[in-house]
PDB file of C-alpha atoms and ligand atoms in Angstrom:
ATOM      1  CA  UNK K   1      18.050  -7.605  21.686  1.00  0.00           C
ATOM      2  CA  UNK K   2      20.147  -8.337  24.489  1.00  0.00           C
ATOM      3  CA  UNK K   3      18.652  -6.667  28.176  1.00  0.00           C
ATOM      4  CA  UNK K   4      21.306  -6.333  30.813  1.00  0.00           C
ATOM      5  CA  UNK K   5      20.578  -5.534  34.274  1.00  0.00           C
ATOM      6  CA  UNK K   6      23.741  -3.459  35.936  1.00  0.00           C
ATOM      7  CA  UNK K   7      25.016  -1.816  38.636  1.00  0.00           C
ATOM      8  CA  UNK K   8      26.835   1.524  37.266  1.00  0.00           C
ATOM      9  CA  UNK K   9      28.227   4.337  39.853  1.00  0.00           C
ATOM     10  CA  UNK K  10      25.917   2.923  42.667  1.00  0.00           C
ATOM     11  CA  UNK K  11      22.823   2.757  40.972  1.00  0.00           C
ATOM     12  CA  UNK K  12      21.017  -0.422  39.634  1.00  0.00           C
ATOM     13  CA  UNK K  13      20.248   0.257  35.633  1.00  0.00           C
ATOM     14  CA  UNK K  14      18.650  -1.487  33.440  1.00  0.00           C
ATOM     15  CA  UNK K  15      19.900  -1.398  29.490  1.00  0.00           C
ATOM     16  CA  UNK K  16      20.392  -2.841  26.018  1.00  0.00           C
ATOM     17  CA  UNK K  17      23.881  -4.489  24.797  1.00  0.00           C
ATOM     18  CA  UNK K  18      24.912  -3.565  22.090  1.00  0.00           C
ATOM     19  CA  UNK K  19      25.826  -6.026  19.120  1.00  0.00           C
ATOM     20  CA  UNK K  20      29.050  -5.983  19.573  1.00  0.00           C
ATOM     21  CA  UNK K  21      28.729  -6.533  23.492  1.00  0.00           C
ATOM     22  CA  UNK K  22      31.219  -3.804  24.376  1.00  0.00           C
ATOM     23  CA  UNK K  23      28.831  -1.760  25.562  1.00  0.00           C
ATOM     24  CA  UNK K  24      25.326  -1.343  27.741  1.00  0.00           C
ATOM     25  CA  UNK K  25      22.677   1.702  26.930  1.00  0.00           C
ATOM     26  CA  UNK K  26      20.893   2.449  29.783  1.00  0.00           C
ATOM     27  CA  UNK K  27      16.781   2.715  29.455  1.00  0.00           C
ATOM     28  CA  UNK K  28      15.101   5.845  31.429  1.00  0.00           C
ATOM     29  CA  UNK K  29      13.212   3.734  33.761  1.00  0.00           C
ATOM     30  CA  UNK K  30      12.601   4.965  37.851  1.00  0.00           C
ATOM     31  CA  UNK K  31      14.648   3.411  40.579  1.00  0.00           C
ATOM     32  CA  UNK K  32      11.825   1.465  41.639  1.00  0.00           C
ATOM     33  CA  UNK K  33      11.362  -0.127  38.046  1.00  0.00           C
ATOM     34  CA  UNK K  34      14.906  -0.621  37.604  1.00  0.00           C
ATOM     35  CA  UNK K  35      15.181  -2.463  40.610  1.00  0.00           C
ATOM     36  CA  UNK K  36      13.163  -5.456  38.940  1.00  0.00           C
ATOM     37  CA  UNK K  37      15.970  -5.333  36.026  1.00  0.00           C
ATOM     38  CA  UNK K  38      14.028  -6.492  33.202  1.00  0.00           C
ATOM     39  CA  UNK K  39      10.779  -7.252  34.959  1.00  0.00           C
ATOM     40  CA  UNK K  40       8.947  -3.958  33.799  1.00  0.00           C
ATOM     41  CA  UNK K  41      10.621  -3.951  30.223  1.00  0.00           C
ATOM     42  CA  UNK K  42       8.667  -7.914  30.570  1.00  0.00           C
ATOM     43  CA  UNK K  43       5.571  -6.171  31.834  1.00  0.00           C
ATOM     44  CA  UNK K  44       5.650  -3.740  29.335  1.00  0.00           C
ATOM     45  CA  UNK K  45       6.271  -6.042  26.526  1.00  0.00           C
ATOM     46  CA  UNK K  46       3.456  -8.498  27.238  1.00  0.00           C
ATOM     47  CA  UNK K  47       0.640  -5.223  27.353  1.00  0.00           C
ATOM     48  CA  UNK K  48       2.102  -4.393  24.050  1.00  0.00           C
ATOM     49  CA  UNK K  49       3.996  -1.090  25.088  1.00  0.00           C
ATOM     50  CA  UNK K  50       7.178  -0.362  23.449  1.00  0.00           C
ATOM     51  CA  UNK K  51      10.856  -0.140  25.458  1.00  0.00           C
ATOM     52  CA  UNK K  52      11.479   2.629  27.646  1.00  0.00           C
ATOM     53  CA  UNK K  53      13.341   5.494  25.998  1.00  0.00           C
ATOM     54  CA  UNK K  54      17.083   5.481  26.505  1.00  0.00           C
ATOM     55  CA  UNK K  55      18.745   7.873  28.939  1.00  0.00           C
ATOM     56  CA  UNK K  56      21.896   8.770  28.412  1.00  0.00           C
ATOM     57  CA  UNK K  57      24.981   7.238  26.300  1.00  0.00           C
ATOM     58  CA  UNK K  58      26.005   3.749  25.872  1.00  0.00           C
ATOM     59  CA  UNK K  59      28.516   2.839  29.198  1.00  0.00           C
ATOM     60  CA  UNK K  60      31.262   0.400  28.451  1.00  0.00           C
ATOM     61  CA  UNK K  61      30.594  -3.206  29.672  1.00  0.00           C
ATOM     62  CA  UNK K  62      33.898  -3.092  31.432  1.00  0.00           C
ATOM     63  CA  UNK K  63      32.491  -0.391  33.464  1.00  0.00           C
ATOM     64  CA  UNK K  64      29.668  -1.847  35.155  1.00  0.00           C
ATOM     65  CA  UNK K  65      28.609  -4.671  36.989  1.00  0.00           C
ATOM     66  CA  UNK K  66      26.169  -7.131  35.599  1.00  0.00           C
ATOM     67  CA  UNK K  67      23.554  -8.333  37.915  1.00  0.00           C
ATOM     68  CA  UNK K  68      21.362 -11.322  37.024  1.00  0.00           C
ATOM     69  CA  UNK K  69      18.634  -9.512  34.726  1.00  0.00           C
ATOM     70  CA  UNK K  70      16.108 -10.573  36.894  1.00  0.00           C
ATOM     71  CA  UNK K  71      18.024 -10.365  40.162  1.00  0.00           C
ATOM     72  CA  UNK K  72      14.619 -11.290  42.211  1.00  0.00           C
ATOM     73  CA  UNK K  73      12.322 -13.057  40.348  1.00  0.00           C
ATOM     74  CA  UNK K  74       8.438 -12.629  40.977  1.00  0.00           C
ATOM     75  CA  UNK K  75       8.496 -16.205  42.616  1.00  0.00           C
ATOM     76  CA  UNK K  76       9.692 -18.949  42.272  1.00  0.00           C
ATOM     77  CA  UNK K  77      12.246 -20.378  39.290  1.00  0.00           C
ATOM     78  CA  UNK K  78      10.231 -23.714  37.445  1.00  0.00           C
ATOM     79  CA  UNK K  79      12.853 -26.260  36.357  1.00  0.00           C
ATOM     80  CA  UNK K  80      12.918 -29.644  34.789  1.00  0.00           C
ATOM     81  CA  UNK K  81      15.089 -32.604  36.110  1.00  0.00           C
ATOM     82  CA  UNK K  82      16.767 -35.471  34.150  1.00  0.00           C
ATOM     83  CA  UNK K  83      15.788 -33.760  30.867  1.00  0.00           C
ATOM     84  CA  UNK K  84      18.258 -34.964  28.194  1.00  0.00           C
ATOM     85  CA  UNK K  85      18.914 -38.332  27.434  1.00  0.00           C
ATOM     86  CA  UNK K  86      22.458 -38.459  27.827  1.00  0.00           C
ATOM     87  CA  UNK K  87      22.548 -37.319  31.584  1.00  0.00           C
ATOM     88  CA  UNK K  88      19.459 -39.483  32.639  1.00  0.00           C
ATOM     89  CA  UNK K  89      21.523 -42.642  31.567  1.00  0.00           C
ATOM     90  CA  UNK K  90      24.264 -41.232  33.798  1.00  0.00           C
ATOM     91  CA  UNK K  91      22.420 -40.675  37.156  1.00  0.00           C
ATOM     92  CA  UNK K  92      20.710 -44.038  36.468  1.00  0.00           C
ATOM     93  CA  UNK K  93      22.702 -45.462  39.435  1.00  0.00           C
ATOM     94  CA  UNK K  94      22.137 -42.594  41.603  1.00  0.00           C
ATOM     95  CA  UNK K  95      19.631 -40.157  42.045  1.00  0.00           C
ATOM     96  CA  UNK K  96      17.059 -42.479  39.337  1.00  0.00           C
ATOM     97  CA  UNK K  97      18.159 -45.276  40.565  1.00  0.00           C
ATOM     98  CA  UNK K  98      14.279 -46.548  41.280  1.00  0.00           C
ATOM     99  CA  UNK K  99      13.707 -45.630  37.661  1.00  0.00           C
ATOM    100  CA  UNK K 100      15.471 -47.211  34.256  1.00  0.00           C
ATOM    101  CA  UNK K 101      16.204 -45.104  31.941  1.00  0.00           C
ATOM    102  CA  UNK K 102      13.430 -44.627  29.491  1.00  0.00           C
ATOM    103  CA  UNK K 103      12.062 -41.120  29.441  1.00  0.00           C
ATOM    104  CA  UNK K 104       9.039 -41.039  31.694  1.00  0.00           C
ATOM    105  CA  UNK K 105       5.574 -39.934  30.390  1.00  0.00           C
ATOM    106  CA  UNK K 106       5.506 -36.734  32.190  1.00  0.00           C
ATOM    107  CA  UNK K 107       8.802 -34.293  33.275  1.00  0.00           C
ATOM    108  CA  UNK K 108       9.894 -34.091  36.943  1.00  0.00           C
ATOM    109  CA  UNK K 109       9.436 -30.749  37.960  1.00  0.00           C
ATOM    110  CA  UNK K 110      10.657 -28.733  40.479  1.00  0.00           C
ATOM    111  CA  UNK K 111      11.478 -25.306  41.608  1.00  0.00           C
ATOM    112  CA  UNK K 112      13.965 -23.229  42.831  1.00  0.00           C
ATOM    113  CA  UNK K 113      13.036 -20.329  45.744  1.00  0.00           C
ATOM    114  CA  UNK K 114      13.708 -16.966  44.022  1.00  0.00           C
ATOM    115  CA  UNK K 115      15.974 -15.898  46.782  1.00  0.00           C
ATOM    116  CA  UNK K 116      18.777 -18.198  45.497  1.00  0.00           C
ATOM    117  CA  UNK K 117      19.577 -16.264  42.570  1.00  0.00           C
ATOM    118  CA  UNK K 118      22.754 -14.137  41.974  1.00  0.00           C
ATOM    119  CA  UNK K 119      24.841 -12.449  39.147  1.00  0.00           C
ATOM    120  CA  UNK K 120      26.493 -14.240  36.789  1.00  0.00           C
ATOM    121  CA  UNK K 121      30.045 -13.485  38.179  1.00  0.00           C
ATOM    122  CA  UNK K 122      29.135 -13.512  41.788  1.00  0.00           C
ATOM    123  CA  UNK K 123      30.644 -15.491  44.261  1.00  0.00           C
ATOM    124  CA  UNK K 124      28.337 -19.404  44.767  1.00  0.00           C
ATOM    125  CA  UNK K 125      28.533 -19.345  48.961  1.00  0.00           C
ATOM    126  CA  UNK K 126      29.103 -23.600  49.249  1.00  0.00           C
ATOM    127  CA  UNK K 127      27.061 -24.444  52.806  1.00  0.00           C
ATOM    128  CA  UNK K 128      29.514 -26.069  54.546  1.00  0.00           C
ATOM    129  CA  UNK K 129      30.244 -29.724  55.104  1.00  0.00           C
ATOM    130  CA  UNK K 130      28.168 -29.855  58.121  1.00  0.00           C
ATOM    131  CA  UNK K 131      25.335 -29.301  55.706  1.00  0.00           C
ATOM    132  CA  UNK K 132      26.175 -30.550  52.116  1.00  0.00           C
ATOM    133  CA  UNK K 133      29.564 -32.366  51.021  1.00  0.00           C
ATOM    134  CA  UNK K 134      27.802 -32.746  47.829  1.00  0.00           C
ATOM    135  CA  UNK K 135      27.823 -29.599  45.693  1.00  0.00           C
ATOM    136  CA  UNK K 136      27.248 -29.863  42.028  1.00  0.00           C
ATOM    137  CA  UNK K 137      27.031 -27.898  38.935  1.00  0.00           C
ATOM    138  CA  UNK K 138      24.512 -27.928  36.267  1.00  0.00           C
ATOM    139  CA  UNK K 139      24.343 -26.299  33.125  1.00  0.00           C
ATOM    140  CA  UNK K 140      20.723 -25.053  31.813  1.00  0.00           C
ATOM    141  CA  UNK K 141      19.065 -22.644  29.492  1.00  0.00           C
ATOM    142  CA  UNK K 142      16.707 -20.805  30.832  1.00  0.00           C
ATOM    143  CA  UNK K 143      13.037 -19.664  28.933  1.00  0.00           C
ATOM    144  CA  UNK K 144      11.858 -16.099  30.487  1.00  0.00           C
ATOM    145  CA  UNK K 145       7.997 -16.225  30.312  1.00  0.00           C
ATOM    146  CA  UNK K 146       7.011 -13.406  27.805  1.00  0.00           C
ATOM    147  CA  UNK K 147       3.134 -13.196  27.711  1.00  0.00           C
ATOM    148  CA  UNK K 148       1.007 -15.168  30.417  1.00  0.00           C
ATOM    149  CA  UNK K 149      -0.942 -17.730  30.046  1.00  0.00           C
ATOM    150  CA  UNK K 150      -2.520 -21.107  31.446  1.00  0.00           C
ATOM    151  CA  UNK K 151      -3.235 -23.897  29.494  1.00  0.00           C
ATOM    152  CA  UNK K 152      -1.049 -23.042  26.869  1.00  0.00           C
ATOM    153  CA  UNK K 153      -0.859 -25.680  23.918  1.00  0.00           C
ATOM    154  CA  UNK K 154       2.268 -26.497  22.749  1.00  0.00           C
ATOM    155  CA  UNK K 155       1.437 -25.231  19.381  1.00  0.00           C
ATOM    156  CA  UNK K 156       1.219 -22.102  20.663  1.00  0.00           C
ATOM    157  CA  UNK K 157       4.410 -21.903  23.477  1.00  0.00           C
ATOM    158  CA  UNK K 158       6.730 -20.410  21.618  1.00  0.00           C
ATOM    159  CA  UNK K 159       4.657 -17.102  21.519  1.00  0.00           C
ATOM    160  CA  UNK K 160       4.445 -16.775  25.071  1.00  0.00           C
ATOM    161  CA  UNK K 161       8.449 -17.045  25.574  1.00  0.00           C
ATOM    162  CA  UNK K 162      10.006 -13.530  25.738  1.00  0.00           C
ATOM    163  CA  UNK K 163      13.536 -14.485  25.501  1.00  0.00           C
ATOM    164  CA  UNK K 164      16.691 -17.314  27.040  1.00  0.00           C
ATOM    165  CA  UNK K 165      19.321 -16.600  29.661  1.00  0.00           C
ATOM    166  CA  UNK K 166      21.351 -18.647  31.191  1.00  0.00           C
ATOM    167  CA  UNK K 167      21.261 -20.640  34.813  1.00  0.00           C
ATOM    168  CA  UNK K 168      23.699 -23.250  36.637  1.00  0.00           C
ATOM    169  CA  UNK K 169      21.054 -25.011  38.596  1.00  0.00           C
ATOM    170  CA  UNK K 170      23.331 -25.746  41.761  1.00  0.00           C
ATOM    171  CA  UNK K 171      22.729 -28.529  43.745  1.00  0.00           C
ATOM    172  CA  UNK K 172      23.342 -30.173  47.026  1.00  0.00           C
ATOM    173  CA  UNK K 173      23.160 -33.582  46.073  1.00  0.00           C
ATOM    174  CA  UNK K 174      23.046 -35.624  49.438  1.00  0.00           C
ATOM    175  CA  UNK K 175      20.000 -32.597  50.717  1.00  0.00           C
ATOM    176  CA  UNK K 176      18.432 -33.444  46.878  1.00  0.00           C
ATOM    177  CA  UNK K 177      18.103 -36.895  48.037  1.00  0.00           C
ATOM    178  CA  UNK K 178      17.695 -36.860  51.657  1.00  0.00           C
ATOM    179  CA  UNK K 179      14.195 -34.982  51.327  1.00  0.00           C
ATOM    180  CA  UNK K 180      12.289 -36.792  48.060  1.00  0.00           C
ATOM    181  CA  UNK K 181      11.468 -32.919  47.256  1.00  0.00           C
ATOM    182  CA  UNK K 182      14.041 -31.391  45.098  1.00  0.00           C
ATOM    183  CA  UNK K 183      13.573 -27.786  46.462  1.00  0.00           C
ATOM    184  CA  UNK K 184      15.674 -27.962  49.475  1.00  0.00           C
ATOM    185  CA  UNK K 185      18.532 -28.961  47.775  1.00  0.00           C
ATOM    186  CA  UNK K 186      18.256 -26.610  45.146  1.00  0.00           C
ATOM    187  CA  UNK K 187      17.776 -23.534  46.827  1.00  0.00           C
ATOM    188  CA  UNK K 188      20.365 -23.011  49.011  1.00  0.00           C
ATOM    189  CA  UNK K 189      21.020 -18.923  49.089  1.00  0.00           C
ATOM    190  CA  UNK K 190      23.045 -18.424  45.990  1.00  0.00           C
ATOM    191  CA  UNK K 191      22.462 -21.507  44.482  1.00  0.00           C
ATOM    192  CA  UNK K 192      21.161 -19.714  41.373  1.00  0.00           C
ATOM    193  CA  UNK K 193      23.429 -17.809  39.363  1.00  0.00           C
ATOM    194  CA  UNK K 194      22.045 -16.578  35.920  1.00  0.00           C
ATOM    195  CA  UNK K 195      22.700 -14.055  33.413  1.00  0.00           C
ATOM    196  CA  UNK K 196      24.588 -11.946  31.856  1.00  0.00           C
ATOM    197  CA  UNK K 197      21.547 -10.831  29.987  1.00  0.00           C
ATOM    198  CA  UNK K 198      18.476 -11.819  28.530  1.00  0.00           C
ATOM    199  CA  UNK K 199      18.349 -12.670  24.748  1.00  0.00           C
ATOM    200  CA  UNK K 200      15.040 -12.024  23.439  1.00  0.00           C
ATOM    201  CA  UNK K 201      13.276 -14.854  21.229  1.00  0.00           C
ATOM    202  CA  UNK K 202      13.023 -12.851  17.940  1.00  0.00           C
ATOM    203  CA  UNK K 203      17.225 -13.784  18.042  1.00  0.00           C
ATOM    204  CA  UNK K 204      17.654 -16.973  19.483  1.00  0.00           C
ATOM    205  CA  UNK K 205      16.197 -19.911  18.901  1.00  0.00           C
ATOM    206  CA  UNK K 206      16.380 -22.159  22.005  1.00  0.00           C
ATOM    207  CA  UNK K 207      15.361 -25.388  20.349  1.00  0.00           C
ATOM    208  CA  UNK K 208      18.562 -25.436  18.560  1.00  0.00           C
ATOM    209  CA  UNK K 209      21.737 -24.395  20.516  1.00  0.00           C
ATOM    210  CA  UNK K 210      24.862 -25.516  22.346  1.00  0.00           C
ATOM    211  CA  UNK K 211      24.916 -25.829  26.075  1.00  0.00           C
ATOM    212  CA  UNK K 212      28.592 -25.832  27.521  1.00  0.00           C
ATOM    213  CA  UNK K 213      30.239 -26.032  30.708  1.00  0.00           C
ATOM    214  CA  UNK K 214      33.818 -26.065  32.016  1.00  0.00           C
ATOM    215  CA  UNK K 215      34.931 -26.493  35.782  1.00  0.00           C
ATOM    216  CA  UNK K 216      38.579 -24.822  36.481  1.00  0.00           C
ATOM    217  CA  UNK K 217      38.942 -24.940  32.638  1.00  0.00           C
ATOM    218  CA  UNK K 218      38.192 -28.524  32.290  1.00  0.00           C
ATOM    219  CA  UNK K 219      35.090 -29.555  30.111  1.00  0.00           C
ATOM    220  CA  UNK K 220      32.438 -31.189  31.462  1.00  0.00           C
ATOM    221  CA  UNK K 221      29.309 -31.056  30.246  1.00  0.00           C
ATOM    222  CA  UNK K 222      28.295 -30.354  26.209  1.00  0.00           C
ATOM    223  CA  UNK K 223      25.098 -30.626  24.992  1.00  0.00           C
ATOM    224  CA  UNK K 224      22.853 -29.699  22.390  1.00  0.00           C
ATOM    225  CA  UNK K 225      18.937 -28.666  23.563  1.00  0.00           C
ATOM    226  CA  UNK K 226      17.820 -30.525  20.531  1.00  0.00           C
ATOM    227  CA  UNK K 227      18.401 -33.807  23.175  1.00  0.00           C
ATOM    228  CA  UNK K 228      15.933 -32.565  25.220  1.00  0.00           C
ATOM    229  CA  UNK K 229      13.347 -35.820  26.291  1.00  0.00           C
ATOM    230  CA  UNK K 230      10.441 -32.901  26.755  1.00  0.00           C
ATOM    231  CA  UNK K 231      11.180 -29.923  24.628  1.00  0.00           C
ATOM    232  CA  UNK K 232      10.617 -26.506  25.024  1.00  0.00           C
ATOM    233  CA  UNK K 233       6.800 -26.244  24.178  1.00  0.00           C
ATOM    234  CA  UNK K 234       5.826 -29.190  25.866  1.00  0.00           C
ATOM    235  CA  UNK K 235       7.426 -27.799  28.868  1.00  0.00           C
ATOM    236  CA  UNK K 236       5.315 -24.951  28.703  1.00  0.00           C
ATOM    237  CA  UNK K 237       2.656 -26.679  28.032  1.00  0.00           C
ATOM    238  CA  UNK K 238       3.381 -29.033  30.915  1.00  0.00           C
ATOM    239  CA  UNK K 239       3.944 -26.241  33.530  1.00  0.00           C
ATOM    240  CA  UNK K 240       0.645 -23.983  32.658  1.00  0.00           C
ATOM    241  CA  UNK K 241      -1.751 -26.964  33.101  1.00  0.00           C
ATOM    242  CA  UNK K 242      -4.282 -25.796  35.249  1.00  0.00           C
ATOM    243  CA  UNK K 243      -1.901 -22.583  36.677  1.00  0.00           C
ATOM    244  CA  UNK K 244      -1.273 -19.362  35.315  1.00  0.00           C
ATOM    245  CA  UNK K 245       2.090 -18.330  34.477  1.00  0.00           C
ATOM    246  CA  UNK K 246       3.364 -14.702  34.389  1.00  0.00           C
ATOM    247  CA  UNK K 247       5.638 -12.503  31.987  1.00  0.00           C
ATOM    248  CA  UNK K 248       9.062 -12.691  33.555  1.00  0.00           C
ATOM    249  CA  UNK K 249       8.566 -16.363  35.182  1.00  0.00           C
ATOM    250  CA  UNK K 250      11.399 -18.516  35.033  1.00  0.00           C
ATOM    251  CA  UNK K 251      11.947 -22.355  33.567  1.00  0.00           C
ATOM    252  CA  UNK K 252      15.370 -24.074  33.310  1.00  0.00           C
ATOM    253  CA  UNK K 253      15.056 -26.451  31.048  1.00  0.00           C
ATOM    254  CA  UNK K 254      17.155 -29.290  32.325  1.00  0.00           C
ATOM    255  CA  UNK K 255      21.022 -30.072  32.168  1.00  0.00           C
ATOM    256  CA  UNK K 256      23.289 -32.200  29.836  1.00  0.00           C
ATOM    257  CA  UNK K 257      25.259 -35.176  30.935  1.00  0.00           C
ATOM    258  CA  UNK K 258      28.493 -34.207  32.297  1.00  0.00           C
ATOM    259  CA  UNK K 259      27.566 -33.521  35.768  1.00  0.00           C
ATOM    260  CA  UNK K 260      29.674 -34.078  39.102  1.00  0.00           C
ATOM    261  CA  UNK K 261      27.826 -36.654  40.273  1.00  0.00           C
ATOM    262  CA  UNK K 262      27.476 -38.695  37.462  1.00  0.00           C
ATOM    263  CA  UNK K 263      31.525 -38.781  36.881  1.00  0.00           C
ATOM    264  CA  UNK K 264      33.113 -41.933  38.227  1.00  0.00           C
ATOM    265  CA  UNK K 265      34.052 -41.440  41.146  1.00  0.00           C
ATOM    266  CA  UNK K 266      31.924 -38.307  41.539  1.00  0.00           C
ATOM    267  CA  UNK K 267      33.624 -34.993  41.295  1.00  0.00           C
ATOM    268  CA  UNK K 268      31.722 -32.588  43.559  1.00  0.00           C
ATOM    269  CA  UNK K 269      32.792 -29.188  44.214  1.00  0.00           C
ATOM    270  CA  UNK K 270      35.207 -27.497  46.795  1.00  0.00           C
ATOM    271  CA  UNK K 271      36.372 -23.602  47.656  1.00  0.00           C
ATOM    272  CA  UNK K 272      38.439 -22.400  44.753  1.00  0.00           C
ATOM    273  CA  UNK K 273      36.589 -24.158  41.864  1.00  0.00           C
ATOM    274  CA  UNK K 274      35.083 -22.006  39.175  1.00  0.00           C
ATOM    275  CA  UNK K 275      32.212 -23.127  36.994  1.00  0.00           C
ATOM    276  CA  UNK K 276      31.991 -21.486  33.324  1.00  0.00           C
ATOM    277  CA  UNK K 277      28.687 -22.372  31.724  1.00  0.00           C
ATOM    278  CA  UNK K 278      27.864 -21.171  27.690  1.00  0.00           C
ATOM    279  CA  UNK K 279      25.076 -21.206  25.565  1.00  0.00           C
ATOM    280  CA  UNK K 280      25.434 -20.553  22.174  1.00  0.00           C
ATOM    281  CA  UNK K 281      24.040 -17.151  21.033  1.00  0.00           C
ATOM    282  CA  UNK K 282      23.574 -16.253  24.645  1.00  0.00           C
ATOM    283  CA  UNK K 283      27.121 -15.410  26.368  1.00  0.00           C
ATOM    284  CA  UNK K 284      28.361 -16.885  29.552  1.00  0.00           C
ATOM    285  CA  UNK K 285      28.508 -16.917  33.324  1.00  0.00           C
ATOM    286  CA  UNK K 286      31.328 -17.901  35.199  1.00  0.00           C
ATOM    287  CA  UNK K 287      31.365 -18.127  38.875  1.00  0.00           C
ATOM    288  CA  UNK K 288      34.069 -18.889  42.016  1.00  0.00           C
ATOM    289  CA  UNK K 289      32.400 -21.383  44.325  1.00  0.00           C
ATOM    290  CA  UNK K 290      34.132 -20.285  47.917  1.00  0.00           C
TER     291      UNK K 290
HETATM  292 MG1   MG N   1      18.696 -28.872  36.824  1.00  0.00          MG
END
């Protein structure tokens, strides 16, 4: 099951795409619900409540808007850094550079403020150079927390993740740097596109799929999540130690090698560019940096 959240004839919707994804059915759920896209269907799924009923007939994709499906999350977005092997050789010069490149013993983690995230054809807003020169694009799948938990073993993760979208982890490089703490650099307001939907576990399995991305048609980054250096579970496993994590919270799982900064010289984005990222059996987001 795919869950879109959309904006059709001014009102925010939540719905389910159908297989072909021409179309979005729209679930009967109250303004105020459908305002936290697929937060409530989350909610709902994790207290063991079946999907709202749906109200009305299936609306053709090209006819709405597609919103991230959770355009606000409940706070904020957990990811991993240098998280394949590939791209942690490549930034061993720059952002590692105190490091070698053997896979540490625990992931770096970070997070994102849930304010940065937008749709996953909106418009990336770059800062300014007064602010960041250094924009860059990365590529991630994305695990949507299904049931809570803390202290979850990694024998048991994969029943806590309710399904995989998709996120391009923007960064301000130089601001990344500057501050030893990640967040600043990562959360710069629209920093976070994701989308178009949410694929729910029972159809993808995350463990084993193809993570693409293309800037102005030109490939950059291809990887497979089966590189990860801390996979899925342990990730989970990792992030609930000691604190409780909620249905609907967010982790990107780390990007491939390919990235701007890791390019020689380092390619980092201007006005104009547009950044198409894939994931096999999810869909893709593509977004105009102006
Ligand atoms: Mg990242």
């Amino acid at each position: 099951m795919r869950i879109a959240t959309f904006v059709h004839q001014g009102q925010r919707r939540v719905g389910i795409v159908s297989s072909d994804a021409r179309s979005v059915t729209p679930l009967d759920l109250p303004a105020d619900q459908a305002a936290r896209g697929a937060l409530p269907l989350i909610d709902a799924a994790a207290q063991g409540q079946a999907l709202p009923a749906p109200a009305g007939a299936a609306i053709a994709l090209g006819d709405v808007q597609l919103i991230a499906p959770i355009p606000r999350p409940l706070r904020n977005i957990w990811c991993v850094g240098r998280n394949y092997h590939e791209h942690a050789k490549e930034l061993q010069g720059s952002v590692f550079k105190n490091n070698n490149a053997n896979p540490a013993q625990w992931p770096i983690v970070f997070t994102k403020v849930p304010e940065c995230v937008v749709g996953p054809s909106d418009t990336v807003q770059l800062p300014g150079e007064a602010v960041s020169a250094q924009i860059d694009y990365e590529a991630e799948l994305a695990v949507v927390i299904g049931t809570g938990g803390k202290n979850i073993a990694k024998a048991d993760a994969m029943r806590h993740i309710y399904g995989y979208t998709i996120v391009n982890d923007v960064t301000a490089r130089d601001v990344q740097m500057r501050h030893q703490q990640w967040d600043m650099g990562k959360s710069f307001d629209t920093f976070c596109p994701m989308g178009p939907w949410i694929v729910t576990a029972d159809e993808l399995d995350g463990q084993h799929t193809r993570v693409r991305c293309w800037v102005n048609g030109e490939p950059r980054q291809d990887g497979r999540t089966e590189d990860l250096i801390f996979d899925i579970p342990t990730l989970i496993e990792t992030v609930s130690r000691g604190i409780t994590l909620y249905p609907g919270d967010v982790i990107a799982t780390g990007t491939p090698a390919g990235v701007g900064m890791g390019l020689s010289p380092p390619q980092f984005l201007k006005a104009g560019d547009v950044v198409r990222i894939e994931i096999d059996g999810i869909g893709l987001i593509e977004n105009r940096f102006a």
